[in-house]
Amino acid sequence: MEVIASAPGKVILFGEHSVVYGEPAIAGAVNKRAVVKIKKSPTDKTILKSHDLNFEAEINSKSKKYYLKKGKPGIIRYILEALYQHHDHSPIEITLSSNIPIGSGLGSSAAVTVATLAALYKYHGKKFSRRTLADDAHNIEETVQGIASPLDTLVCTNGGLIYLSRDRRFQRLKINFHTPFVIGYTSKHGNTGKMVKDVRDLKENNPGTVALIISSMGVLTNSGKYALLNNDVNKIGELMNINHGLLDALGVSTPELSRMVYLARKKGAIGAKITGAGGGGSIIALCPDNIDTVASEIAKYEHILKTKFTPKGVYFQVKQ
Ligand code: PMV
C-alpha cells in the first residue's frame, strides 16, 4: 500500500506576529504544494528522501535521530516529530516533494507537517477530522519551533482564505479573490522562532508602545476582512501598506524585504508588505494592473513566485 498526501503553502495577508498575541489574522492557501508519499520500507530501515529538496536520510523515529546520506534539510525536524508522535516506528519509506520555497514564510513547514501527518494517519487507517489534523500539526510546529500560532496549519489543512478571530475560531471567507498578486522572496531564509522571540524581547523592553502596535494590527486585520468581503481592492492595498509599516516598526523587515516592498509600490503595486515572519523570506504585492512590470522589477534583485489562492486544502490518495 502506498499513501499520498498533499497540502498547500500559504501567504499571510494580515496579522503575522500580532496573531501570536491573540490578535486576528487572515491567510490564504496558495497553489504550491508539499506532497508526501509513505509506503512500507523495502529494508528494515526508515528512509526519508526528497529529490526536489535534494536530501536523503535514514531515520530512527523512536529516538528522533537521523543519519544524513545526502543534503541538509531543516524541514526534517518536523517530519521526525510527526513520526515520533504518530507512528508505530515500523520501517517505512517517505518521499517528499515540494514546490514551496523552503524557509520563505510561505508555509513550507506547515504544509510538510500537515501532509506527513495526513499520510501517516491514512497509512495506519486512523480516522481523523480536519480539525484534529490541524491541531496535531500545530502541536508539532510548536514542539519544533517553540512558539507557533495555529494559523499556518489551519490554512494548510483547510485551504481557502481563512480568518482567525481573537477567540481562535476560524472562518473561511466565502469570496473569490481574483486580484493578481506577486510574491517576492530572498534567498536569505527567515527563522520564524527567532523572529517571534525578537518581537517578544522588543515588547518586553517597550511594553506600552509595542502593545499598541500589536493591537493596531488587530484593528487593521478586521478592517482587512471587511475590505476583502467587499472586494474593495484599494482598501486592501492601503491596509497592506499600513501593516508593512507596523511590521517594520516591530523590527522584522530587512533591507532586501524593504527594497522589494518599495520597488513593487513604485512600479504600481496597490499594496505591498512582508508576508510571514520576516527577517528574510517573502513579501506580497497586490497588483491589479501591472503584475508583469512589478514581477520583472523584483526579479532583477530577488526571486519571484507567481501563484494564486487555492480552495484546496489537504487531500490524499491510497494506492493498494
Ligand atoms: O514564517 P511563517 O510564515 O510561518 O510566519 C509565521 C507567522 C508568525 O505570526 C510570525 C508566527 C506564527 O506562528 O503565527
PDB file of N, CA and C in Angstrom, residues 174-211:
ATOM      1  N   LYS A 174     -15.921  33.451   2.322  1.00  0.00           N
ATOM      2  CA  LYS A 174     -16.545  32.922   1.099  1.00  0.00           C
ATOM      3  C   LYS A 174     -16.460  33.964  -0.012  1.00  0.00           C
ATOM      4  N   ILE A 175     -15.259  34.132  -0.531  1.00  0.00           N
ATOM      5  CA  ILE A 175     -15.081  35.108  -1.601  1.00  0.00           C
ATOM      6  C   ILE A 175     -14.177  34.499  -2.666  1.00  0.00           C
ATOM      7  N   ASN A 176     -14.303  35.027  -3.868  1.00  0.00           N
ATOM      8  CA  ASN A 176     -13.353  34.655  -4.907  1.00  0.00           C
ATOM      9  C   ASN A 176     -12.448  35.848  -5.107  1.00  0.00           C
ATOM     10  N   PHE A 177     -11.250  35.719  -4.613  1.00  0.00           N
ATOM     11  CA  PHE A 177     -10.331  36.846  -4.685  1.00  0.00           C
ATOM     12  C   PHE A 177      -9.517  36.717  -5.973  1.00  0.00           C
ATOM     13  N   HIS A 178      -9.829  37.594  -6.944  1.00  0.00           N
ATOM     14  CA  HIS A 178      -9.202  37.412  -8.260  1.00  0.00           C
ATOM     15  C   HIS A 178      -8.078  38.399  -8.545  1.00  0.00           C
ATOM     16  N   THR A 179      -7.868  39.369  -7.629  1.00  0.00           N
ATOM     17  CA  THR A 179      -6.833  40.371  -7.916  1.00  0.00           C
ATOM     18  C   THR A 179      -5.458  39.690  -7.952  1.00  0.00           C
ATOM     19  N   PRO A 180      -4.715  39.868  -9.039  1.00  0.00           N
ATOM     20  CA  PRO A 180      -3.418  39.185  -9.112  1.00  0.00           C
ATOM     21  C   PRO A 180      -2.429  39.720  -8.080  1.00  0.00           C
ATOM     22  N   PHE A 181      -1.579  38.828  -7.603  1.00  0.00           N
ATOM     23  CA  PHE A 181      -0.525  39.270  -6.686  1.00  0.00           C
ATOM     24  C   PHE A 181       0.771  38.546  -7.032  1.00  0.00           C
ATOM     25  N   VAL A 182       1.855  39.147  -6.619  1.00  0.00           N
ATOM     26  CA  VAL A 182       3.151  38.513  -6.847  1.00  0.00           C
ATOM     27  C   VAL A 182       3.845  38.373  -5.495  1.00  0.00           C
ATOM     28  N   ILE A 183       4.572  37.277  -5.355  1.00  0.00           N
ATOM     29  CA  ILE A 183       5.358  37.077  -4.140  1.00  0.00           C
ATOM     30  C   ILE A 183       6.824  37.243  -4.518  1.00  0.00           C
ATOM     31  N   GLY A 184       7.530  38.028  -3.732  1.00  0.00           N
ATOM     32  CA  GLY A 184       8.972  38.144  -3.930  1.00  0.00           C
ATOM     33  C   GLY A 184       9.639  37.494  -2.733  1.00  0.00           C
ATOM     34  N   TYR A 185      10.676  36.681  -2.959  1.00  0.00           N
ATOM     35  CA  TYR A 185      11.359  36.091  -1.803  1.00  0.00           C
ATOM     36  C   TYR A 185      12.866  36.132  -1.976  1.00  0.00           C
ATOM     37  N   THR A 186      13.546  36.306  -0.865  1.00  0.00           N
ATOM     38  CA  THR A 186      15.003  36.421  -0.912  1.00  0.00           C
ATOM     39  C   THR A 186      15.604  35.050  -0.604  1.00  0.00           C
ATOM     40  N   SER A 187      16.861  34.862  -0.999  1.00  0.00           N
ATOM     41  CA  SER A 187      17.495  33.567  -0.688  1.00  0.00           C
ATOM     42  C   SER A 187      17.872  33.509   0.783  1.00  0.00           C
ATOM     43  N   LYS A 188      17.822  34.696   1.426  1.00  0.00           N
ATOM     44  CA  LYS A 188      18.116  34.726   2.864  1.00  0.00           C
ATOM     45  C   LYS A 188      16.868  34.217   3.605  1.00  0.00           C
ATOM     46  N   HIS A 189      17.012  33.062   4.261  1.00  0.00           N
ATOM     47  CA  HIS A 189      15.854  32.486   4.949  1.00  0.00           C
ATOM     48  C   HIS A 189      15.556  33.218   6.247  1.00  0.00           C
ATOM     49  N   GLY A 190      14.280  33.345   6.544  1.00  0.00           N
ATOM     50  CA  GLY A 190      13.892  33.883   7.853  1.00  0.00           C
ATOM     51  C   GLY A 190      13.798  32.727   8.839  1.00  0.00           C
ATOM     52  N   ASN A 191      14.052  33.010  10.100  1.00  0.00           N
ATOM     53  CA  ASN A 191      13.896  31.979  11.121  1.00  0.00           C
ATOM     54  C   ASN A 191      12.700  32.387  11.994  1.00  0.00           C
ATOM     55  N   THR A 192      11.586  31.692  11.806  1.00  0.00           N
ATOM     56  CA  THR A 192      10.343  32.107  12.463  1.00  0.00           C
ATOM     57  C   THR A 192      10.500  32.172  13.989  1.00  0.00           C
ATOM     58  N   GLY A 193      11.096  31.125  14.567  1.00  0.00           N
ATOM     59  CA  GLY A 193      11.262  31.085  16.029  1.00  0.00           C
ATOM     60  C   GLY A 193      12.044  32.290  16.525  1.00  0.00           C
ATOM     61  N   LYS A 194      13.119  32.623  15.826  1.00  0.00           N
ATOM     62  CA  LYS A 194      13.962  33.751  16.250  1.00  0.00           C
ATOM     63  C   LYS A 194      13.200  35.075  16.109  1.00  0.00           C
ATOM     64  N   MET A 195      12.477  35.237  15.002  1.00  0.00           N
ATOM     65  CA  MET A 195      11.753  36.495  14.787  1.00  0.00           C
ATOM     66  C   MET A 195      10.666  36.687  15.842  1.00  0.00           C
ATOM     67  N   VAL A 196       9.987  35.607  16.182  1.00  0.00           N
ATOM     68  CA  VAL A 196       8.941  35.697  17.206  1.00  0.00           C
ATOM     69  C   VAL A 196       9.574  36.080  18.547  1.00  0.00           C
ATOM     70  N   LYS A 197      10.735  35.514  18.809  1.00  0.00           N
ATOM     71  CA  LYS A 197      11.426  35.815  20.075  1.00  0.00           C
ATOM     72  C   LYS A 197      11.920  37.267  20.086  1.00  0.00           C
ATOM     73  N   ASP A 198      12.436  37.735  18.939  1.00  0.00           N
ATOM     74  CA  ASP A 198      12.899  39.128  18.855  1.00  0.00           C
ATOM     75  C   ASP A 198      11.753  40.101  19.141  1.00  0.00           C
ATOM     76  N   VAL A 199      10.577  39.796  18.601  1.00  0.00           N
ATOM     77  CA  VAL A 199       9.416  40.670  18.836  1.00  0.00           C
ATOM     78  C   VAL A 199       9.034  40.622  20.323  1.00  0.00           C
ATOM     79  N   ARG A 200       9.112  39.423  20.900  1.00  0.00           N
ATOM     80  CA  ARG A 200       8.782  39.303  22.334  1.00  0.00           C
ATOM     81  C   ARG A 200       9.750  40.153  23.169  1.00  0.00           C
ATOM     82  N   ASP A 201      11.050  40.115  22.809  1.00  0.00           N
ATOM     83  CA  ASP A 201      12.049  40.926  23.538  1.00  0.00           C
ATOM     84  C   ASP A 201      11.746  42.415  23.395  1.00  0.00           C
ATOM     85  N   LEU A 202      11.403  42.842  22.157  1.00  0.00           N
ATOM     86  CA  LEU A 202      11.088  44.256  21.919  1.00  0.00           C
ATOM     87  C   LEU A 202       9.880  44.670  22.765  1.00  0.00           C
ATOM     88  N   LYS A 203       8.936  43.747  22.861  1.00  0.00           N
ATOM     89  CA  LYS A 203       7.713  44.024  23.639  1.00  0.00           C
ATOM     90  C   LYS A 203       8.057  44.133  25.122  1.00  0.00           C
ATOM     91  N   GLU A 204       8.958  43.267  25.580  1.00  0.00           N
ATOM     92  CA  GLU A 204       9.337  43.333  26.996  1.00  0.00           C
ATOM     93  C   GLU A 204      10.053  44.643  27.327  1.00  0.00           C
ATOM     94  N   ASN A 205      10.852  45.129  26.371  1.00  0.00           N
ATOM     95  CA  ASN A 205      11.598  46.381  26.594  1.00  0.00           C
ATOM     96  C   ASN A 205      10.725  47.622  26.424  1.00  0.00           C
ATOM     97  N   ASN A 206       9.654  47.501  25.644  1.00  0.00           N
ATOM     98  CA  ASN A 206       8.788  48.658  25.348  1.00  0.00           C
ATOM     99  C   ASN A 206       7.322  48.245  25.440  1.00  0.00           C
ATOM    100  N   PRO A 207       6.888  47.820  26.614  1.00  0.00           N
ATOM    101  CA  PRO A 207       5.572  47.172  26.693  1.00  0.00           C
ATOM    102  C   PRO A 207       4.418  48.012  26.155  1.00  0.00           C
ATOM    103  N   GLY A 208       4.332  49.267  26.563  1.00  0.00           N
ATOM    104  CA  GLY A 208       3.190  50.097  26.157  1.00  0.00           C
ATOM    105  C   GLY A 208       3.170  50.316  24.661  1.00  0.00           C
ATOM    106  N   THR A 209       4.317  50.724  24.119  1.00  0.00           N
ATOM    107  CA  THR A 209       4.387  51.049  22.686  1.00  0.00           C
ATOM    108  C   THR A 209       4.086  49.818  21.827  1.00  0.00           C
ATOM    109  N   VAL A 210       4.744  48.708  22.141  1.00  0.00           N
ATOM    110  CA  VAL A 210       4.579  47.522  21.294  1.00  0.00           C
ATOM    111  C   VAL A 210       3.154  46.959  21.428  1.00  0.00           C
ATOM    112  N   ALA A 211       2.582  47.067  22.624  1.00  0.00           N
ATOM    113  CA  ALA A 211       1.193  46.597  22.776  1.00  0.00           C
ATOM    114  C   ALA A 211       0.270  47.381  21.844  1.00  0.00           C
TER     115      ALA A 211
END
